[in-house]
Coordinates of C-alpha atoms (C1' of nucleotides) in Angstrom, one line a residue:
Chain A
X1039 CA 100.7 89.6 112.8
X1040 CA 104.0 90.2 111.0
X1041 CA 102.8 89.4 107.6
X1042 CA 105.4 90.9 105.3
X1043 CA 104.6 94.4 104.2
X1044 CA 103.5 94.3 100.6
X1045 CA 100.9 95.6 98.1
X1046 CA 98.8 93.6 95.6
X1047 CA 100.4 92.8 92.3
X1048 CA 100.0 95.4 89.6
X1049 CA 99.7 98.3 92.1
X1050 CA 102.4 100.7 93.1
X1051 CA 103.5 103.1 95.9
X1052 CA 104.8 106.4 94.7
X1053 CA 107.7 108.2 96.4
X1054 CA 107.7 112.0 96.8
X1055 CA 109.8 112.3 93.6
X1056 CA 107.5 110.0 91.7
X1057 CA 104.5 111.9 92.8
X1058 CA 105.9 115.2 91.7
X1059 CA 106.8 113.7 88.3
X1060 CA 103.2 112.3 88.0
X1061 CA 101.8 115.7 89.0
X1062 CA 104.0 117.4 86.4
X1063 CA 102.3 115.2 83.7
X1064 CA 98.8 115.4 85.0
X1065 CA 98.9 119.1 85.6
X1066 CA 100.3 119.7 82.1
X1067 CA 97.5 117.6 80.6
X1068 CA 94.9 119.3 82.8
X1069 CA 96.1 122.8 81.8
X1070 CA 95.6 121.9 78.1
X1071 CA 92.2 120.4 78.7
X1072 CA 91.1 123.6 80.3
X1073 CA 92.5 125.8 77.5
X1074 CA 90.5 123.7 75.1
X1075 CA 87.4 124.4 77.0
X1076 CA 86.9 121.1 78.9
X1077 CA 85.4 121.1 82.5
X1078 CA 86.3 118.5 85.1
X1079 CA 84.0 115.9 86.6
X1080 CA 84.7 112.9 88.8
X1081 CA 82.8 109.7 89.2
X1082 CA 83.0 107.0 91.9
X1083 CA 85.8 104.5 92.1
X1084 CA 83.2 101.8 92.0
X1085 CA 80.0 101.5 90.1
X1086 CA 77.0 99.1 90.2
X1087 CA 78.1 96.0 88.4
X1088 CA 75.4 96.2 85.8
X1089 CA 76.6 99.6 84.7
X1090 CA 79.9 98.1 83.7
X1091 CA 79.2 94.4 82.8
X1092 CA 78.7 93.7 79.2
X1093 CA 80.0 97.0 78.0
X1094 CA 83.5 95.9 77.1
X1095 CA 82.9 92.6 75.5
X1096 CA 83.4 89.1 77.0
X1097 CA 87.1 89.7 77.5
X1098 CA 86.4 93.0 79.3
X1099 CA 84.0 91.4 81.7
X1100 CA 86.7 89.0 82.8
X1101 CA 89.0 91.9 83.6
X1102 CA 86.6 93.8 85.8
X1103 CA 87.3 93.7 89.5
X1104 CA 84.2 92.6 91.3
X1105 CA 83.5 93.7 94.9
X1106 CA 82.2 91.1 97.2
X1107 CA 78.9 92.0 98.9
X1108 CA 79.0 92.8 102.6
X1109 CA 77.4 90.7 105.2
X1110 CA 76.5 87.1 104.9
X1111 CA 76.6 87.1 101.1
X1112 CA 76.6 83.3 100.8
X1113 CA 73.1 83.2 102.1
X1114 CA 71.9 85.1 99.1
X1115 CA 74.2 83.3 96.6
X1116 CA 72.7 81.6 93.7
X1117 CA 73.1 78.0 94.9
X1118 CA 72.3 76.5 91.6
X1119 CA 75.1 78.4 90.0
X1120 CA 77.4 77.4 92.9
X1121 CA 76.5 73.7 92.5
X1122 CA 77.0 73.9 88.7
X1123 CA 80.3 75.8 89.2
X1124 CA 79.0 78.6 87.0
X1125 CA 81.4 81.3 88.1
X1126 CA 79.8 84.1 86.1
X1127 CA 76.3 83.6 87.5
X1128 CA 77.6 83.0 91.0
X1129 CA 79.6 86.2 90.8
X1130 CA 76.6 88.2 89.9
X1131 CA 74.7 86.8 92.8
X1132 CA 77.4 87.7 95.4
X1133 CA 78.7 90.9 93.9
X1134 CA 76.7 94.0 93.1
X1135 CA 79.5 96.5 92.7
X1136 CA 82.7 96.6 90.6
X1137 CA 85.7 98.9 90.3
X1138 CA 85.6 101.1 87.3
X1139 CA 87.4 99.8 84.2
X1140 CA 87.7 103.0 82.2
X1141 CA 86.3 106.5 82.4
X1142 CA 84.1 106.5 79.3
X1143 CA 81.3 104.1 80.4
X1144 CA 80.9 105.8 83.8
X1145 CA 80.9 109.1 81.9
X1146 CA 78.1 107.9 79.7
X1147 CA 76.2 106.9 82.8
X1148 CA 76.8 110.3 84.3
X1149 CA 75.5 112.1 81.2
X1150 CA 72.3 110.0 81.2
X1151 CA 71.8 110.4 84.9
X1152 CA 72.4 114.2 84.8
X1153 CA 71.0 115.0 81.4
X1154 CA 68.7 117.7 82.7
X1155 CA 71.5 119.6 84.3
X1156 CA 74.0 119.4 81.4
X1157 CA 74.3 122.0 78.7
X1158 CA 75.0 120.2 75.4
X1159 CA 77.4 119.9 73.8
X1160 CA 79.1 118.9 77.0
X1161 CA 82.9 119.0 77.1
X1162 CA 84.3 117.3 80.1
X1163 CA 87.6 116.0 81.3
X1164 CA 88.4 113.5 83.9
X1165 CA 91.7 112.4 85.5
X1166 CA 91.1 109.3 87.7
X1167 CA 92.3 105.8 88.4
X1168 CA 90.9 102.8 86.7
X1169 CA 91.2 99.1 87.5
X1170 CA 91.8 96.0 85.5
X1171 CA 92.2 92.5 86.7
X1172 CA 94.9 91.9 84.0
X1173 CA 98.2 90.2 84.4
X1174 CA 100.8 93.0 84.8
X1175 CA 103.6 93.6 82.4
X1176 CA 105.8 96.5 81.5
X1177 CA 103.6 99.6 81.2
X1178 CA 100.6 97.6 82.3
X1179 CA 99.1 97.8 85.7
X1180 CA 96.0 96.8 87.6
X1181 CA 95.6 100.3 89.0
X1182 CA 96.5 103.1 86.6
X1183 CA 95.5 106.6 85.8
X1184 CA 93.6 107.7 82.7
X1185 CA 93.2 111.3 81.6
X1186 CA 90.2 111.6 79.4
X1187 CA 88.6 114.4 77.5
X1188 CA 85.3 113.9 75.7
X1189 CA 82.6 116.0 73.9
X1190 CA 79.1 114.6 73.9
X1191 CA 76.1 116.0 72.0
X1192 CA 77.6 117.0 68.7
X1193 CA 78.7 115.1 65.6
X1194 CA 80.8 117.9 64.2
X1195 CA 84.1 116.8 62.7
X1196 CA 85.8 119.9 64.0
X1197 CA 86.1 118.2 67.3
X1198 CA 88.2 115.4 65.8
X1199 CA 90.4 118.2 64.4
X1200 CA 90.6 119.8 67.9
X1201 CA 91.4 116.6 69.6
X1202 CA 94.4 116.1 67.3
X1203 CA 95.5 119.6 68.1
X1204 CA 95.0 118.8 71.8
X1205 CA 97.2 115.7 71.6
X1206 CA 99.8 117.7 69.7
X1207 CA 99.9 120.6 72.3
X1208 CA 100.2 118.3 75.3
X1209 CA 103.1 116.3 73.9
X1210 CA 104.8 119.4 72.7
X1211 CA 104.4 120.9 76.1
X1212 CA 105.9 117.8 77.7
X1213 CA 108.8 118.1 75.3
X1214 CA 108.0 114.6 74.0
X1215 CA 108.8 114.8 70.3
X1216 CA 108.3 112.2 67.6
X1217 CA 104.9 111.1 68.8
X1218 CA 102.7 109.6 66.1
X1219 CA 98.9 110.2 66.1
X1220 CA 97.6 107.2 64.2
X1221 CA 94.1 107.6 62.8
X1222 CA 91.6 105.4 61.2
X1223 CA 87.8 105.3 60.8
X1224 CA 85.4 102.5 61.7
X1225 CA 83.5 103.2 58.5
X1226 CA 86.6 102.4 56.5
X1227 CA 86.9 99.1 58.2
X1228 CA 83.2 98.4 57.7
X1229 CA 83.7 99.4 54.0
X1230 CA 86.6 96.9 53.7
X1231 CA 84.6 94.2 55.2
X1232 CA 81.7 95.0 52.9
X1233 CA 83.8 95.1 49.8
X1234 CA 85.1 91.6 50.5
X1235 CA 81.6 90.4 51.4
X1236 CA 82.4 89.6 55.0
X1237 CA 80.4 92.3 56.8
X1238 CA 79.2 89.8 59.4
X1239 CA 82.8 89.0 60.4
X1240 CA 83.8 92.7 60.9
X1241 CA 85.2 92.2 64.4
X1242 CA 87.2 89.1 63.6
X1243 CA 88.4 90.9 60.4
X1244 CA 89.6 94.0 62.2
X1245 CA 91.1 92.3 65.2
X1246 CA 93.2 90.2 62.8
X1247 CA 94.1 93.2 60.7
X1248 CA 95.2 95.1 63.8
X1249 CA 98.0 92.7 64.4
X1250 CA 99.7 93.4 61.1
X1251 CA 102.8 95.1 62.6
X1252 CA 103.1 92.4 65.1
X1253 CA 102.6 89.1 63.3
X1254 CA 103.1 90.2 59.7
X1255 CA 101.1 89.7 56.6
X1256 CA 101.2 85.9 56.6
X1257 CA 100.2 85.8 60.3
X1258 CA 97.2 88.1 59.6
X1259 CA 96.1 86.1 56.6
X1260 CA 96.3 82.9 58.6
X1261 CA 94.3 84.3 61.5
X1262 CA 91.6 85.5 59.0
X1263 CA 91.4 82.1 57.4
X1264 CA 91.1 80.5 60.8
X1265 CA 88.2 82.8 61.5
X1266 CA 86.4 81.7 58.4
X1267 CA 87.2 84.5 56.1
X1268 CA 87.6 83.2 52.6
X1269 CA 90.8 83.2 50.6
X1270 CA 89.3 85.2 47.7
X1271 CA 88.1 87.8 50.1
X1272 CA 91.5 88.3 51.5
X1273 CA 92.9 88.6 48.0
X1274 CA 90.5 91.5 47.4
X1275 CA 92.1 93.6 50.0
X1276 CA 95.7 92.7 49.2
X1277 CA 96.5 96.4 48.6
X1278 CA 96.1 97.2 52.3
X1279 CA 99.0 95.0 53.2
X1280 CA 101.4 97.2 51.3
X1281 CA 99.8 100.5 52.3
X1282 CA 102.5 103.2 52.1
X1283 CA 102.8 106.8 51.4
X1284 CA 101.6 110.0 53.0
X1285 CA 98.1 110.7 54.3
X1286 CA 96.8 112.0 51.0
X1287 CA 98.3 109.1 49.0
X1288 CA 96.6 106.6 51.3
X1289 CA 93.3 108.4 50.9
X1290 CA 93.4 108.1 47.2
X1291 CA 94.3 104.4 47.4
X1292 CA 91.3 103.9 49.6
X1293 CA 89.1 105.8 47.3
X1294 CA 89.6 103.2 44.5
X1295 CA 89.6 100.3 46.9
X1296 CA 86.3 101.3 48.4
X1297 CA 84.6 102.7 45.4
X1298 CA 81.7 100.3 45.7
X1299 CA 81.1 100.9 49.4
X1300 CA 78.9 103.7 50.5
X1301 CA 79.9 103.5 54.1
X1302 CA 83.6 103.3 53.1
X1303 CA 83.2 106.5 51.0
X1304 CA 81.7 108.2 54.0
X1305 CA 84.7 107.2 56.1
X1306 CA 87.1 108.5 53.5
X1307 CA 85.2 111.9 53.4
X1308 CA 85.6 112.2 57.2
X1309 CA 89.3 111.5 57.1
X1310 CA 89.7 113.9 54.2
X1311 CA 87.9 116.7 56.0
X1312 CA 90.2 116.3 59.0
X1313 CA 93.3 116.1 56.8
X1314 CA 92.4 119.2 54.9
X1315 CA 91.7 121.2 58.0
X1316 CA 95.0 120.2 59.5
X1317 CA 96.9 121.4 56.4
X1318 CA 95.8 124.9 57.4
X1319 CA 96.5 124.3 61.1
X1320 CA 99.8 122.6 61.2
X1321 CA 100.8 120.4 64.1
X1322 CA 103.8 121.5 66.3
X1323 CA 105.6 118.3 67.0
X1324 CA 103.4 115.3 66.4
X1325 CA 102.9 113.5 63.2
X1326 CA 99.5 112.5 61.9
X1327 CA 99.3 109.1 60.1
X1328 CA 96.5 107.2 58.5
X1329 CA 96.7 103.6 59.6
X1330 CA 94.0 101.4 58.2
X1331 CA 95.1 98.5 60.4
X1332 CA 94.2 100.5 63.5
X1333 CA 91.2 98.7 65.0
X1334 CA 92.1 99.0 68.7
X1335 CA 89.6 100.2 71.1
X1336 CA 86.3 99.3 72.2
X1337 CA 83.5 97.9 70.2
X1338 CA 81.6 101.1 70.5
X1339 CA 83.6 103.3 68.2
X1340 CA 81.6 104.2 65.1
X1341 CA 83.7 106.8 63.4
X1342 CA 87.2 108.2 64.0
X1343 CA 89.7 106.0 65.9
X1344 CA 92.9 107.4 67.4
X1345 CA 95.9 105.8 68.8
X1346 CA 99.1 107.4 70.0
X1347 CA 102.4 105.7 69.5
X1348 CA 105.4 106.8 71.5
X1349 CA 108.6 107.7 69.6
X1350 CA 109.9 104.6 67.8
X1351 CA 113.0 104.5 69.9
X1352 CA 111.0 103.6 73.0
X1353 CA 109.5 100.2 73.4
X1354 CA 106.1 101.0 74.6
X1355 CA 102.6 100.2 73.5
X1356 CA 100.1 103.0 72.9
X1357 CA 100.3 105.9 75.3
X1358 CA 96.8 107.2 74.4
X1359 CA 93.7 106.4 72.3
X1360 CA 90.2 107.5 71.5
X1361 CA 87.5 107.8 69.0
X1362 CA 83.9 108.6 68.1
X1363 CA 81.0 106.7 69.4
X1364 CA 77.6 107.7 67.9
X1365 CA 75.4 106.1 70.5
X1366 CA 77.3 105.5 73.7
X1367 CA 74.6 106.7 76.0
X1368 CA 72.0 104.6 74.1
X1369 CA 72.9 101.7 76.4
X1370 CA 71.7 103.7 79.3
X1371 CA 68.5 104.9 77.5
X1372 CA 69.5 108.3 76.0
X1373 CA 69.4 108.1 72.2
X1374 CA 71.1 110.1 69.5
X1375 CA 74.0 111.5 71.5
X1376 CA 77.2 111.4 69.5
X1377 CA 80.4 111.6 71.5
X1378 CA 84.0 111.7 70.7
X1379 CA 86.9 111.6 73.1
X1380 CA 90.5 110.8 73.7
X1381 CA 92.5 109.4 76.6
X1382 CA 96.1 109.9 77.8
X1383 CA 97.7 107.0 79.6
X1384 CA 99.6 108.8 82.4
X1385 CA 101.6 105.8 83.6
X1386 CA 102.9 105.0 80.2
X1387 CA 103.7 108.6 79.4
X1388 CA 105.6 108.6 82.7
X1389 CA 107.7 105.6 81.6
X1390 CA 108.4 107.1 78.2
X1391 CA 109.5 110.5 79.8
X1392 CA 111.6 108.6 82.3
X1393 CA 113.4 106.6 79.6
X1394 CA 114.1 109.6 77.5
X1395 CA 115.1 111.7 80.5
X1396 CA 112.6 114.4 79.8
X1397 CA 111.5 115.4 83.2
X1398 CA 112.5 119.0 84.1
X1399 CA 115.2 119.4 86.7
X1400 CA 113.1 121.7 88.9
X1401 CA 110.6 119.0 90.0
X1402 CA 113.3 117.5 92.3
X1403 CA 113.2 120.7 94.3
X1404 CA 110.8 120.5 97.2
X1405 CA 112.0 123.1 99.7
X1406 CA 114.0 126.1 98.6
X1407 CA 115.9 126.8 101.7
X1408 CA 116.7 124.9 104.9
X1409 CA 117.7 126.7 108.1
X1410 CA 120.3 124.9 110.1
X1411 CA 119.3 124.4 113.7
X1412 CA 122.0 125.5 116.2
X1413 CA 119.8 125.5 119.4
X1414 CA 116.7 126.9 121.0
X1415 CA 117.4 130.7 120.6
X1416 CA 118.9 130.3 117.2
X1417 CA 115.9 128.3 116.0
X1418 CA 113.6 131.1 117.1
X1419 CA 115.8 133.6 115.3
X1420 CA 115.6 131.3 112.2
X1421 CA 111.8 131.0 112.4
X1422 CA 111.4 134.7 112.2
X1423 CA 112.9 134.7 108.8
X1424 CA 111.2 131.5 107.8
X1425 CA 107.8 132.9 108.7
X1426 CA 108.3 135.9 106.4
X1427 CA 109.7 133.7 103.6
X1428 CA 106.6 131.6 103.7
X1429 CA 104.4 134.6 103.5
X1430 CA 106.3 135.5 100.4
X1431 CA 105.5 132.0 99.0
X1432 CA 109.1 130.8 99.4
X1433 CA 109.1 127.2 100.8
X1434 CA 111.4 127.2 103.8
X1435 CA 112.0 124.9 106.7
X1436 CA 113.9 124.6 109.9
X1437 CA 115.8 121.4 110.6
X1438 CA 113.8 120.3 113.7
X1439 CA 116.7 119.2 115.9
X1440 CA 120.0 120.8 116.9
X1441 CA 121.8 117.9 115.3
X1442 CA 125.3 117.9 114.1
X1443 CA 126.1 120.3 111.4
X1444 CA 127.3 117.5 109.1
X1445 CA 124.0 115.7 109.5
X1446 CA 121.9 118.7 108.7
X1447 CA 124.0 119.6 105.7
X1448 CA 123.8 116.1 104.4
X1449 CA 120.1 116.2 104.8
X1450 CA 119.8 119.4 102.7
X1451 CA 122.1 117.8 100.1
X1452 CA 120.1 114.6 99.8
X1453 CA 116.9 116.4 99.4
X1454 CA 118.4 118.7 96.7
X1455 CA 117.5 121.8 98.7
X1456 CA 119.3 124.5 96.8
X1457 CA 120.0 126.9 99.7
X1458 CA 120.9 126.6 103.3
X1459 CA 120.9 129.4 105.9
X1460 CA 123.4 129.3 108.8
X1461 CA 122.5 131.6 111.6
X1462 CA 124.2 131.0 114.9
X1463 CA 125.3 133.3 117.7
X1464 CA 127.6 135.6 115.7
X1465 CA 124.9 136.1 113.0
X1466 CA 122.4 136.9 115.6
X1467 CA 124.7 139.5 117.1
X1468 CA 125.0 141.4 113.8
X1469 CA 121.4 140.7 112.9
X1470 CA 122.2 138.8 109.6
X1471 CA 121.7 135.5 108.0
X1472 CA 124.4 133.6 106.3
X1473 CA 123.1 132.1 103.0
X1474 CA 124.9 129.3 101.3
X1475 CA 124.2 128.2 97.7
X1476 CA 124.6 124.4 97.8
X1477 CA 125.4 124.1 94.2
X1478 CA 128.2 126.7 93.9
X1479 CA 129.3 126.7 97.6
X1480 CA 129.1 130.5 97.7
X1481 CA 128.2 132.0 101.0
X1482 CA 127.3 135.5 102.0
X1483 CA 125.5 137.4 104.8
X1484 CA 122.2 139.2 104.3
X1485 CA 119.9 141.2 106.5
X1486 CA 116.5 139.6 106.9
X1487 CA 114.9 141.8 104.3
X1488 CA 117.7 141.3 101.8
X1489 CA 117.6 137.5 102.4
X1490 CA 113.9 137.5 101.6
X1491 CA 114.4 139.6 98.5
X1492 CA 117.2 137.4 97.4
X1493 CA 115.3 134.2 97.8
X1494 CA 112.1 135.6 96.3
X1495 CA 113.8 136.5 93.0
X1496 CA 116.3 133.6 92.6
Chain B
rG1093 C1' 92.9 82.9 81.6
rU1094 C1' 97.6 80.2 78.8
rG1095 C1' 103.0 79.6 78.4
rG1096 C1' 108.2 80.9 80.0
rA1097 C1' 111.9 83.0 83.4
rU1098 C1' 112.9 85.0 88.3
rG1099 C1' 113.5 85.6 93.9
rU1100 C1' 120.5 85.7 98.2
rA1101 C1' 121.8 92.6 103.0
rG1102 C1' 117.7 98.7 102.2
rC1103 C1' 119.3 98.5 96.4
rU1104 C1' 122.2 95.9 92.2
rC1105 C1' 124.1 91.3 92.1
rA1106 C1' 128.4 87.1 93.1
rG1107 C1' 128.1 82.3 95.5
rU1108 C1' 132.3 75.9 92.2
rU1109 C1' 129.6 68.6 90.9
rG1110 C1' 125.5 69.7 97.5
rG1111 C1' 130.4 70.4 102.3
rU1112 C1' 132.9 74.5 108.2
rU1113 C1' 131.3 80.9 110.2
rA1114 C1' 127.0 83.1 102.9
rG1115 C1' 130.3 87.6 99.9
rA1116 C1' 131.1 92.4 96.9
rG1117 C1' 129.7 97.3 95.3
rC1118 C1' 126.3 101.1 96.5
rA1119 C1' 123.4 102.8 100.6
rC1120 C1' 123.4 103.4 106.1
rU1121 C1' 126.0 104.6 111.1
rG1122 C1' 130.5 106.5 113.4
rG1123 C1' 135.4 108.7 112.8
rU1124 C1' 139.6 111.6 110.2
rU1125 C1' 136.9 117.3 110.6
rU1126 C1' 133.2 120.4 118.2
rG1127 C1' 129.9 126.1 112.6
rU1128 C1' 130.0 123.7 106.6
rG1129 C1' 127.1 118.9 102.4
rG1130 C1' 128.2 116.8 97.6
rU1131 C1' 134.9 114.0 96.5
rA1132 C1' 138.8 110.9 99.7
rC1133 C1' 140.5 107.5 103.7
rC1134 C1' 139.4 104.3 108.1
rA1135 C1' 136.0 101.5 111.1
rG1136 C1' 131.2 99.4 112.1
rG1137 C1' 126.0 97.5 112.0
rG1138 C1' 122.9 94.7 108.9
rG1139 C1' 120.8 88.3 105.8
rU1140 C1' 115.5 82.2 109.3
rC1141 C1' 119.2 82.8 101.0
rG1142 C1' 110.6 84.5 98.9
rU1143 C1' 107.4 81.0 101.9
rG1144 C1' 106.0 75.8 103.2
rG1145 C1' 107.2 70.8 102.7
rG1146 C1' 110.6 66.8 100.9
rU1147 C1' 115.5 64.2 99.5
rU1148 C1' 120.4 63.9 102.1
rC1149 C1' 125.1 62.6 107.3
rG1150 C1' 124.8 67.7 105.3
rA1151 C1' 120.7 72.2 101.0
rG1152 C1' 121.5 79.2 99.0
rC1153 C1' 122.5 75.0 95.4
rC1154 C1' 118.4 69.0 94.1
rC1155 C1' 112.7 67.7 94.0
rC1156 C1' 107.3 69.3 94.9
rA1157 C1' 103.9 73.1 96.1
rU1158 C1' 102.8 78.2 96.8
rC1159 C1' 103.5 83.5 96.4
rU1160 C1' 106.2 87.7 94.1
rU1161 C1' 108.3 90.2 90.1
rC1162 C1' 109.5 90.1 84.9
rC1163 C1' 108.5 88.5 79.6
rA1164 C1' 105.3 86.5 75.7
rC1165 C1' 100.0 85.4 74.3
rC1166 C1' 94.9 87.2 75.0
rC1167 C1' 93.4 92.0 75.6
rC1168 C1' 94.7 96.9 76.4
rA1169 C1' 96.4 103.0 78.5

RNA sequence: GUGGAUGUAGCUCAGUUGGUUAGAGCACUGGUUUGUGGUACCAGGGGUCGUGGGUUCGAGCCCCAUCUUCCACCCCA
């Protein structure tokens, strides 16, 4: 025994304070999900491997945690793959289950599996942990919480509009101002690739373009050349490297750039629809921005793409993302189901709120009042008031031992308990409770009924 | 998966070209104060220096391996 107590890398323990901060975020998000009409579902922590494998690209497969089969798994292992050191094939012969990598693919599986019970369009939300065998960094963990809301079974663009409003209301509610909702459309990216005659290199093209803010114009061009995109092609899209102005200005620039691409035009129309709608429905605190370099996200996005940037003063990657996928359930055999959804990265939002000191003061409070324990009889006297306080939904507790006063007071102080009740022999005599406000130091005696009244309203 | 840093008390960190018994601040425990915390003063406990090996008369310090955490890349919330 005596192995040092530890947890796997990329995972975390959460202290009481951390849990209450996390709950503050997730309950805020959940509240807004509900007011927008989403219903909760949950799916298993692990899925059959073939549900997940191959859905996130080659890179994604590498990052999926595989669960070793139980029993004598080596007996059934693919010995040919083992001999040939073919890890991928060997893994599939000794592992049939895997931890979920995101909430979207399991949701697609859920929709297909339960299609007869679901009323479409189906609006669901889901707040659960997901797992990635990635190397941890700041804001990047191997176990983390995603908060997803998706609509499946409708291709209406009003949903994109509502999702933008949803993002805005959540961040407004969290007092996180200065968030940017970056938006793009897969059809614009396809259009760009089409215009430059490199449609078959769409993915390479967009992945390179996505790095513009990181490696700069020259870096992007170099990566494109490395991927076999011709120099003249790159020149044709030169305008997007200096793509400034407001949403409407950018749209008109795109219109001329993509005038020969039907799919590009379609993407522009979609963006324009959303932009016009939001002119009539102004956002509260977030800013909407059109970012043609935005290509993040999974290969399955077909229309809108969203990504949320934290306020510029915080160094943090995206704190949320989402998009439209026309045929997500197709991979599980259910055709023509368009879906659109967004995700909030709870762990990263936590780090941002922490850095900007935006957690409300109240979440530190656990118990409202602590009764000092002076001995057996006094404890019983205290519990009579405590019982009634609890009935009145005031969290109250008795210090379990008749320890030294100083120790009990220190305990209350450390736990930021705002009130302490001192009720010893003399208080019992006159049937009162001495209430002390720990912040101001004020002290006064109350009858039991007045004590309960006082603590219920304050 | 690739590359770079890091690890000394519960926490944040000092620790000389390798040299006796490894330090500080905070935290903790007790006291000044037998029914009054958060401030002050006094005292005390606490470390196989990440782990395993090697070099040396001698290693916290040098070498190798391994693990952890952090940073960058890939990718992503």
